[in-house]
PDB file of C-alpha atoms in Angstrom:
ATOM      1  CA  UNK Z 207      78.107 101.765 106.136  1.00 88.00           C
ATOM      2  CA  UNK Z 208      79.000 101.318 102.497  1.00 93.00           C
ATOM      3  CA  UNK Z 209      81.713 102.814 101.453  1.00 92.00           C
ATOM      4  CA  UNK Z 210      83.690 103.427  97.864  1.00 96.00           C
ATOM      5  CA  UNK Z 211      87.132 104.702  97.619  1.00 96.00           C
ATOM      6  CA  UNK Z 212      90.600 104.277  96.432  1.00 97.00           C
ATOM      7  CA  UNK Z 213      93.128 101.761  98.448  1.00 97.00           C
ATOM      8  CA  UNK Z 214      96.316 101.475  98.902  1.00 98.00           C
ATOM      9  CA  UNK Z 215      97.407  97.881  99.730  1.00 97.00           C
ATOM     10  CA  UNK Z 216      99.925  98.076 102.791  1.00 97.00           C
ATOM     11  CA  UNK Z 217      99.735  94.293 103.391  1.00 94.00           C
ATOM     12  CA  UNK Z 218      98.103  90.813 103.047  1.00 91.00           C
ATOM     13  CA  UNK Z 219      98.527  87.593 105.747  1.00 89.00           C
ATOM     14  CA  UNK Z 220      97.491  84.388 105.217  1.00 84.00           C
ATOM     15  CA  UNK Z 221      94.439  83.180 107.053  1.00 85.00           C
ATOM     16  CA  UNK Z 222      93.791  79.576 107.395  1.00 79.00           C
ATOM     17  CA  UNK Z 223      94.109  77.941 103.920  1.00 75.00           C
ATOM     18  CA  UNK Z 224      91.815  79.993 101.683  1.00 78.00           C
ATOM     19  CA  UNK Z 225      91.488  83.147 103.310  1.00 83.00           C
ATOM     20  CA  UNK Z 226      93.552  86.755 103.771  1.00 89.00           C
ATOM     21  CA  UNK Z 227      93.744  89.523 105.835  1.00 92.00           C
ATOM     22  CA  UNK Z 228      94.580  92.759 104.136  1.00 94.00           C
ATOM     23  CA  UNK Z 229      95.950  96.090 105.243  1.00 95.00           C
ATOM     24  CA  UNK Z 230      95.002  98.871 103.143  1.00 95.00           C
ATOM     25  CA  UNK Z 231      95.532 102.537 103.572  1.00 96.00           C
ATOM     26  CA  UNK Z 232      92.578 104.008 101.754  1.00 96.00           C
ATOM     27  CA  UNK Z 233      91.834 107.612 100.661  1.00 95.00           C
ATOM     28  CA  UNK Z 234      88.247 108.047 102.660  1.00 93.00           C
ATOM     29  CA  UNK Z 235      88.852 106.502 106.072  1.00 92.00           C
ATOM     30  CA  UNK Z 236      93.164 105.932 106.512  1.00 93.00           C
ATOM     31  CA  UNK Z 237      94.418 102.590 107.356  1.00 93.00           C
ATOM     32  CA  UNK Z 238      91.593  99.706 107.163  1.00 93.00           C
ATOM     33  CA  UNK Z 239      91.721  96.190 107.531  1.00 93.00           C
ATOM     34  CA  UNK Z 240      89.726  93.662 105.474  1.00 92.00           C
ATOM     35  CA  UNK Z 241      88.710  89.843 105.763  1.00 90.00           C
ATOM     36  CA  UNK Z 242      88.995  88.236 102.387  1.00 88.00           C
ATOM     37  CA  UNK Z 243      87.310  84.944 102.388  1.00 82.00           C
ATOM     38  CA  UNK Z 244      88.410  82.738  99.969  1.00 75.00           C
ATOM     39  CA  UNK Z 245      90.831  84.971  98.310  1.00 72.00           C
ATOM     40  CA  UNK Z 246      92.853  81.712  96.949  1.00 73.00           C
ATOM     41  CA  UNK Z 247      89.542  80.197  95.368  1.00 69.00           C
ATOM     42  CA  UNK Z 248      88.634  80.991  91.772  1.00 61.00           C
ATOM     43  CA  UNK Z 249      85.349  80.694  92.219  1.00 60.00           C
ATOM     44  CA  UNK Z 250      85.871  84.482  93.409  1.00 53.00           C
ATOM     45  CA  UNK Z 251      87.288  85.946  90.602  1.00 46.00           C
ATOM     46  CA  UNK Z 252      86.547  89.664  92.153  1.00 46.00           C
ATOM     47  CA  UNK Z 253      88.542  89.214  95.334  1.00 48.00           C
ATOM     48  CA  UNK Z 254      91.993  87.817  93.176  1.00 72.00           C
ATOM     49  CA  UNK Z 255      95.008  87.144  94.869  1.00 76.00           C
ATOM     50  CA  UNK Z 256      96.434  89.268  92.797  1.00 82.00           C
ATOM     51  CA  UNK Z 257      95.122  92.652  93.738  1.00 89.00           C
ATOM     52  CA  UNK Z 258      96.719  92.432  96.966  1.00 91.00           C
ATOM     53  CA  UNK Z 259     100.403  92.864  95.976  1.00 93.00           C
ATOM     54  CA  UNK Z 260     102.208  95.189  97.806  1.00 95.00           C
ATOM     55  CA  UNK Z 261     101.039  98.566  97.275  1.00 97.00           C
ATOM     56  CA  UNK Z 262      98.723  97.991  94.399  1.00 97.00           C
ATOM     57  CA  UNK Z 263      95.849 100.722  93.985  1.00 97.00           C
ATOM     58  CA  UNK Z 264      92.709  99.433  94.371  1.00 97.00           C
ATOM     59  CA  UNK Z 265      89.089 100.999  93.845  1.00 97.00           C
ATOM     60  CA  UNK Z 266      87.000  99.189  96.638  1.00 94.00           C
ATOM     61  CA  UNK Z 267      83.931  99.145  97.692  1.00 95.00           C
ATOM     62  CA  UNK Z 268      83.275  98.318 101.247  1.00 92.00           C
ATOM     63  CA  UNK Z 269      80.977  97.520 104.448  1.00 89.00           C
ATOM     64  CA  UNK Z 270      82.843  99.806 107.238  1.00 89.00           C
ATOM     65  CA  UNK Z 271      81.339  98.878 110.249  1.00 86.00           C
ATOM     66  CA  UNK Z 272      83.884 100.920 112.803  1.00 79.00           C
ATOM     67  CA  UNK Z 273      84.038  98.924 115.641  1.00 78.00           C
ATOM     68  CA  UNK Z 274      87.159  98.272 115.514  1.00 75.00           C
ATOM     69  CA  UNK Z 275      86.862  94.842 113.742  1.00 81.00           C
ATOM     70  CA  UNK Z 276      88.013  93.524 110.788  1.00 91.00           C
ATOM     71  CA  UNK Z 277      86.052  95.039 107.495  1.00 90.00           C
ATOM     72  CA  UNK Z 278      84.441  93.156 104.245  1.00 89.00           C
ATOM     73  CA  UNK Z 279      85.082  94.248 100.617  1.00 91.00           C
ATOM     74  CA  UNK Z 280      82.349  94.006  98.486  1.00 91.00           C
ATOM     75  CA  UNK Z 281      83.374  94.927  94.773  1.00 91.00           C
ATOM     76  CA  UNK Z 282      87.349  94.990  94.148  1.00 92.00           C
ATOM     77  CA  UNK Z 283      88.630  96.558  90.857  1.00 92.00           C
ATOM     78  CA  UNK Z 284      92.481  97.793  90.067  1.00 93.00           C
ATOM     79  CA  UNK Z 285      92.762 101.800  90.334  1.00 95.00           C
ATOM     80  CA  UNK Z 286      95.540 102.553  88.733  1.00 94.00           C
ATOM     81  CA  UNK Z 287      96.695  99.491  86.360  1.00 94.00           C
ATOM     82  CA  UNK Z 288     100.607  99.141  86.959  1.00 95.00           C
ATOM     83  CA  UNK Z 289     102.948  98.171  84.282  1.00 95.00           C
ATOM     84  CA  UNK Z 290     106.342  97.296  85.337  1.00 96.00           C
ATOM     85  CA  UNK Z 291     105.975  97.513  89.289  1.00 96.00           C
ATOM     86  CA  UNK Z 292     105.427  93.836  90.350  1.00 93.00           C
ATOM     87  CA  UNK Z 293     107.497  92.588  87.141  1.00 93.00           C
ATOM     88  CA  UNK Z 294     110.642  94.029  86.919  1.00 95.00           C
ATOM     89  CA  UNK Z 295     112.753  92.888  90.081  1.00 93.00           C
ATOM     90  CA  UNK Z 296     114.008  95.947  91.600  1.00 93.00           C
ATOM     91  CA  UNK Z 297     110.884  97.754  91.740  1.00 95.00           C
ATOM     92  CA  UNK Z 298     109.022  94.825  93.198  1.00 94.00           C
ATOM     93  CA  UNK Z 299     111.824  94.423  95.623  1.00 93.00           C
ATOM     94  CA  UNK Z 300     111.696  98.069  96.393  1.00 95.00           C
ATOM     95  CA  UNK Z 301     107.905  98.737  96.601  1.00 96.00           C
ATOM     96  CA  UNK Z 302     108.053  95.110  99.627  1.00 95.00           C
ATOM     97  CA  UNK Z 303     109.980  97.098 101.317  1.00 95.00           C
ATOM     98  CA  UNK Z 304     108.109 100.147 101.266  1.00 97.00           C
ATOM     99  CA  UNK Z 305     105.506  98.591 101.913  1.00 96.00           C
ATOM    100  CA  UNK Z 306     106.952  96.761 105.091  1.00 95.00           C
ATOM    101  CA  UNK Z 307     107.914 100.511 106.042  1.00 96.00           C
ATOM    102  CA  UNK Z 308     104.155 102.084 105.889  1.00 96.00           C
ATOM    103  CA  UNK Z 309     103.063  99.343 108.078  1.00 93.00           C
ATOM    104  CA  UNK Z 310     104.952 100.334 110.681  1.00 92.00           C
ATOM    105  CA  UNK Z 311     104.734 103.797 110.123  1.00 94.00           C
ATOM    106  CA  UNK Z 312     101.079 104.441 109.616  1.00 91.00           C
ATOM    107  CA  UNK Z 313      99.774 103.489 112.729  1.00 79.00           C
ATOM    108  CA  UNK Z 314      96.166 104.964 113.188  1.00 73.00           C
ATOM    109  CA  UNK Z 315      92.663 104.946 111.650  1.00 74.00           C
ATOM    110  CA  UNK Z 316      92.427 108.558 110.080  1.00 82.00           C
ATOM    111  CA  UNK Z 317      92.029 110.074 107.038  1.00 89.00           C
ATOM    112  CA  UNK Z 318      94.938 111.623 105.981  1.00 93.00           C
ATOM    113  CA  UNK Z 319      94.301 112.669 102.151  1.00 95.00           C
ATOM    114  CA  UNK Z 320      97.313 114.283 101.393  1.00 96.00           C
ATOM    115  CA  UNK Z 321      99.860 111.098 102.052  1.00 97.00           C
ATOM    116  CA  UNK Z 322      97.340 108.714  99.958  1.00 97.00           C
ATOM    117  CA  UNK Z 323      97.452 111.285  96.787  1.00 97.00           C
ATOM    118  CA  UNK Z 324     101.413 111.413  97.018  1.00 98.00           C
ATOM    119  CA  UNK Z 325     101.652 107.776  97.252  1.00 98.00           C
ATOM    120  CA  UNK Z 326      99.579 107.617  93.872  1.00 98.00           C
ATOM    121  CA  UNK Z 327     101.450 110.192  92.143  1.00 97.00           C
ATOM    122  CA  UNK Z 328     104.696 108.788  93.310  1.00 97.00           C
ATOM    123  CA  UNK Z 329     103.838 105.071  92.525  1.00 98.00           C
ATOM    124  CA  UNK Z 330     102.460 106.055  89.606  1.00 97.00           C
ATOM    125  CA  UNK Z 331     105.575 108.004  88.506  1.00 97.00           C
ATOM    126  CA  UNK Z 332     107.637 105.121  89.746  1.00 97.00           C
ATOM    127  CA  UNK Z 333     105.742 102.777  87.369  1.00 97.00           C
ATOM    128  CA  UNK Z 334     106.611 104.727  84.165  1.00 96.00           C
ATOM    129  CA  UNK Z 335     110.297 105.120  84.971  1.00 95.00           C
ATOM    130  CA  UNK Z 336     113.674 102.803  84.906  1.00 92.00           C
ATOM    131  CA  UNK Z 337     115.974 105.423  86.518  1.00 90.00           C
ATOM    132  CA  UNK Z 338     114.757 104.453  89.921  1.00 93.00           C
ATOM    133  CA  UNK Z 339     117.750 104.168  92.382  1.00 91.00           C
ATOM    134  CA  UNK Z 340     117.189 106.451  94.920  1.00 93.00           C
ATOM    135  CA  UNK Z 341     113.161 106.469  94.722  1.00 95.00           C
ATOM    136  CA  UNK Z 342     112.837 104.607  98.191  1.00 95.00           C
ATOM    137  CA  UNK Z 343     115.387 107.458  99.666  1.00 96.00           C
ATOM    138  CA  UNK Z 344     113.350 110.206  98.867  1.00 96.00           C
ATOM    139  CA  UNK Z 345     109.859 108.688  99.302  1.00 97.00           C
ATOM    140  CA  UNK Z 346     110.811 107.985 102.730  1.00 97.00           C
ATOM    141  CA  UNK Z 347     111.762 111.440 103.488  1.00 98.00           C
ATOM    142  CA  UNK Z 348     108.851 113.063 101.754  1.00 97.00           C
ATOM    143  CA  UNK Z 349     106.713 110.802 103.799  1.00 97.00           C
ATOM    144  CA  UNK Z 350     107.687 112.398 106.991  1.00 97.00           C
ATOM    145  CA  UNK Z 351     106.071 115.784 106.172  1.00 97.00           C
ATOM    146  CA  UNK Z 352     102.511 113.915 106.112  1.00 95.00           C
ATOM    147  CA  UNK Z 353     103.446 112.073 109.321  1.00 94.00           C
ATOM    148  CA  UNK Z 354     104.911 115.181 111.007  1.00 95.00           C
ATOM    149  CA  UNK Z 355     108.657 114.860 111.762  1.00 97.00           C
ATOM    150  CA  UNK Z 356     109.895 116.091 108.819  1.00 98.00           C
ATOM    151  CA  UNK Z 357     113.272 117.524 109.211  1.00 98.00           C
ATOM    152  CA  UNK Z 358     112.868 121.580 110.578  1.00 98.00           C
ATOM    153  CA  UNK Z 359     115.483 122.628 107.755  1.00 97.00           C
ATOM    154  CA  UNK Z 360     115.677 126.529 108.954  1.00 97.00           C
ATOM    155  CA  UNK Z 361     119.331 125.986 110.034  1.00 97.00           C
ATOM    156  CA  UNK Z 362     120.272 123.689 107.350  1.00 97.00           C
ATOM    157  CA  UNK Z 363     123.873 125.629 106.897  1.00 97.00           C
ATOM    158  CA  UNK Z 364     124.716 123.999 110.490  1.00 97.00           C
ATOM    159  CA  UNK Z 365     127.056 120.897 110.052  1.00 97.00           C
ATOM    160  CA  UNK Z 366     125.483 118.122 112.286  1.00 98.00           C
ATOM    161  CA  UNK Z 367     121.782 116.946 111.761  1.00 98.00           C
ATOM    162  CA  UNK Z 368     119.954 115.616 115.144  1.00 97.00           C
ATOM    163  CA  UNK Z 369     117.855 112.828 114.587  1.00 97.00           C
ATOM    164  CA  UNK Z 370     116.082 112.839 117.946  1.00 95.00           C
ATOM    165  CA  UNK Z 371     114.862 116.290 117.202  1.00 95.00           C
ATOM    166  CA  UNK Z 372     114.972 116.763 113.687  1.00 97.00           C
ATOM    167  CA  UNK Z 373     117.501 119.520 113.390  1.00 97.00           C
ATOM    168  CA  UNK Z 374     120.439 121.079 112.366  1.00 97.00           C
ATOM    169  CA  UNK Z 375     123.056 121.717 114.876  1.00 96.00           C
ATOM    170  CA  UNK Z 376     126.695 123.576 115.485  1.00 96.00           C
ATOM    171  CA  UNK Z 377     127.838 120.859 117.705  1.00 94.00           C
ATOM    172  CA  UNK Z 378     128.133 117.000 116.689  1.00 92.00           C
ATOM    173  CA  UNK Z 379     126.544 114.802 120.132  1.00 88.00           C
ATOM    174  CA  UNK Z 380     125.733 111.422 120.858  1.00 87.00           C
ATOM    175  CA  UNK Z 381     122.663 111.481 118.389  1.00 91.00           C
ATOM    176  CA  UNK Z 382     123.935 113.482 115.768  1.00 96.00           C
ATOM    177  CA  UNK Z 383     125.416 112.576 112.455  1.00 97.00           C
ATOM    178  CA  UNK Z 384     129.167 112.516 111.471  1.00 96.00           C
ATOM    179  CA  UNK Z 385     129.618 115.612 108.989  1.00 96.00           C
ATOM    180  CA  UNK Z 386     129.855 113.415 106.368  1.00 97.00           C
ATOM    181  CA  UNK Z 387     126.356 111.996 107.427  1.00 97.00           C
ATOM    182  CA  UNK Z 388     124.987 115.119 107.296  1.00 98.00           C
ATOM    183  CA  UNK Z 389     125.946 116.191 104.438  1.00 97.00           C
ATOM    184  CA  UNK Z 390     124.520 113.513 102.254  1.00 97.00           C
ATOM    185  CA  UNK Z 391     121.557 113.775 104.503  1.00 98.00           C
ATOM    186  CA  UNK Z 392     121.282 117.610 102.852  1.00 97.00           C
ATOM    187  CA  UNK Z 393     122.031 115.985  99.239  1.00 96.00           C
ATOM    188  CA  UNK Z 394     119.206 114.052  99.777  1.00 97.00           C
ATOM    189  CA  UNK Z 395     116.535 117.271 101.040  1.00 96.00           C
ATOM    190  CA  UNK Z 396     117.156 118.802  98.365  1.00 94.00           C
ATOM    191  CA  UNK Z 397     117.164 116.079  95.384  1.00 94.00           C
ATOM    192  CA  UNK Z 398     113.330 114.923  93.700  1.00 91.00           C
ATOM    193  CA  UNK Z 399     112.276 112.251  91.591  1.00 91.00           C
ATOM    194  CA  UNK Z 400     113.456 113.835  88.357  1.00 86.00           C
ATOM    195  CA  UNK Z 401     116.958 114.683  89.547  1.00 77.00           C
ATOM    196  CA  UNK Z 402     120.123 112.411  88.483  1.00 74.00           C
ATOM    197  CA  UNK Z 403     119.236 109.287  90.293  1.00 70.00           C
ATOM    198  CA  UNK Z 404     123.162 108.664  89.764  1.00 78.00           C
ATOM    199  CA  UNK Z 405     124.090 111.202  92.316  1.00 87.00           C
ATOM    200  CA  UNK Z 406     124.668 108.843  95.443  1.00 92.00           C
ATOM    201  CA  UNK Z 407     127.413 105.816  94.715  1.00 91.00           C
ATOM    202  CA  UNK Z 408     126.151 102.737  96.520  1.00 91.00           C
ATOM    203  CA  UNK Z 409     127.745 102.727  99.743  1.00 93.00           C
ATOM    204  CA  UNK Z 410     126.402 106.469 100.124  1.00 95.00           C
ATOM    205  CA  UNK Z 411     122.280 105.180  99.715  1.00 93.00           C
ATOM    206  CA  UNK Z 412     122.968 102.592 101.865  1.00 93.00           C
ATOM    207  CA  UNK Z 413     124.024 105.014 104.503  1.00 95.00           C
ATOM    208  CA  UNK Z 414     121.015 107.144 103.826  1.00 96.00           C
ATOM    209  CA  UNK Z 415     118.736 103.936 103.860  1.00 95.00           C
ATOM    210  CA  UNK Z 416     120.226 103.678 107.551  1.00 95.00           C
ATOM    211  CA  UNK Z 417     119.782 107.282 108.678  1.00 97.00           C
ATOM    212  CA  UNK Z 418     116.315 107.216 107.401  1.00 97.00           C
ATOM    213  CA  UNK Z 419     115.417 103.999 109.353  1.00 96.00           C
ATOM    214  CA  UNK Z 420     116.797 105.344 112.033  1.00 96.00           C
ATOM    215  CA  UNK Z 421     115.365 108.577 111.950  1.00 97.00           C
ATOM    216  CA  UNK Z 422     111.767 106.575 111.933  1.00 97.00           C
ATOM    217  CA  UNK Z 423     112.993 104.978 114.711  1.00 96.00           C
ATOM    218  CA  UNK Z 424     113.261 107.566 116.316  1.00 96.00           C
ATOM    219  CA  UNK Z 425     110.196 108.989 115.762  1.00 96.00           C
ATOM    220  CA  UNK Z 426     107.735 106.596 115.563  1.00 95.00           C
ATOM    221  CA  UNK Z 427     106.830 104.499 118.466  1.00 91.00           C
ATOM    222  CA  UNK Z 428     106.499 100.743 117.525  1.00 89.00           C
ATOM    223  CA  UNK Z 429     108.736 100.854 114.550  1.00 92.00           C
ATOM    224  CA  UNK Z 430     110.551  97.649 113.486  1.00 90.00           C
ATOM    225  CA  UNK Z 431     113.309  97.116 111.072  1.00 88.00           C
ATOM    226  CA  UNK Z 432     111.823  95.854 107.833  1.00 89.00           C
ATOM    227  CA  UNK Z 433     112.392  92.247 107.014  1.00 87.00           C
ATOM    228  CA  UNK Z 434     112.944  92.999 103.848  1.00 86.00           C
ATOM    229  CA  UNK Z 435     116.044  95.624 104.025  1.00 86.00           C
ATOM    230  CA  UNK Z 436     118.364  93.298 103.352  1.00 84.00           C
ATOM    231  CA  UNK Z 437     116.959  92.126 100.533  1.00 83.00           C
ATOM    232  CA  UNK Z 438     116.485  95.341  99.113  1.00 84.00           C
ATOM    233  CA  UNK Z 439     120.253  95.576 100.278  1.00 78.00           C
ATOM    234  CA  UNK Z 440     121.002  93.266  97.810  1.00 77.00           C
ATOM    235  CA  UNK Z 441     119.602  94.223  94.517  1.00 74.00           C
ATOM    236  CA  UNK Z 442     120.783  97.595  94.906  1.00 71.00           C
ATOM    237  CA  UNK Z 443     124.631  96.323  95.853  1.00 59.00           C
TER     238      UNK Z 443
END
């Protein structure tokens, strides 16, 4: 079956010496992968290494056979033309490890149209802004309403947050957070991508980088620490 959609590009390996194998999270049919033969040969100028950065949007057009098997790309052209993203070091840095994150956290073949339009809108808006530093921290939250554990936030006035099952609580257990935990946790619910990104002091976002990761943990069987957190770790110390 031919197919033409938008992409999302979740990952690329290295097959052999010329060829890839690339993850993509597209808009019609959820998470695909694709043979690229010869992606490191210019003699195929449409199938570029360089569409398959991390989380570039792609328009594709595609044979989907559904069996399970790895798909073929016919015609490759760049969706949504990014700017700054994959130049400026703390974006690129940042959109690795997201990217590292969705492939551990989308984990089956299924459309799911609503997560691939907030990715493009958020990547987009991350592309045309400098005031960045706590983009990952609320992406990864948002994402959870589109994969379903999203925190239940009708007792949010309790003190502790759960992270097993997603709630607010009156008493502080073995899985819940400290107080002060919690409390950024509810800084971050309520803050968007236009807020004061200078709201959380280092130390704080890398204590919300940690719930988060272990609130996917939690809920996602499979997950794996991204090899890239302490990288990202880095930049934004």
């Amino acid at each position: 079956m031919i197919v033409k959609t938008k992409a999302i590009v979740i990952s690329s390996l290295k097959f052999q010496e010329k060829s890839l194998i690339v993850k993509c999270f597209t808009l019609s049919n959820g998470l695909k992968s694709y043979f690229v033969r010869d992606a490191f040969s210019s003699r195929k100028a449409s199938q570029k290494i360089a569409y398959f950065q991390p989380l570039s949007i792609l328009e594709i057009e595609a044979v989907h056979k559904n069996k399970g098997t790895l798909e073929n790309f016919k015609e490759i052209k760049t969706a949504v033309p990014f700017q700054s993203i994959h130049t400026d070091i703390i974006k690129s840095t940042m959109v690795m490890f997201l990217s590292e994150m969705l492939h551990y956290s989308i984990q089956e073949e299924e459309k799911n149209e609503s997560l691939f339009i907030f990715l493009e809108t958020a990547l987009t808006w991350l592309d045309h802004h400098d005031d960045i530093s706590n983009f990952h921290l609320i992406l990864l939250l948002e994402i959870t309403k589109y994969l379903g554990f999203y925190p239940d936030t009708t007792e949010i006035d309790l003190p502790y947050f759960e992270i097993n099952n997603g709630v607010f609580s009156l008493f502080q257990g073995f899985n819940t957070l400290t107080d002060h935990e919690t409390k950024l946790f509810k800084k971050l619910i309520d803050l968007k991508f236009d807020n004061n990104q200078k709201v959380f002091h280092v130390i704080e976002r890398q204590i919300l980088l940690k719930i988060l990761i272990d609130y996917y943990a939690s809920h996602l069987e499979g997950f794996k620490k991204p090899k890239s957190l302490d990288v990202l770790k880095e930049i934004f110390s």
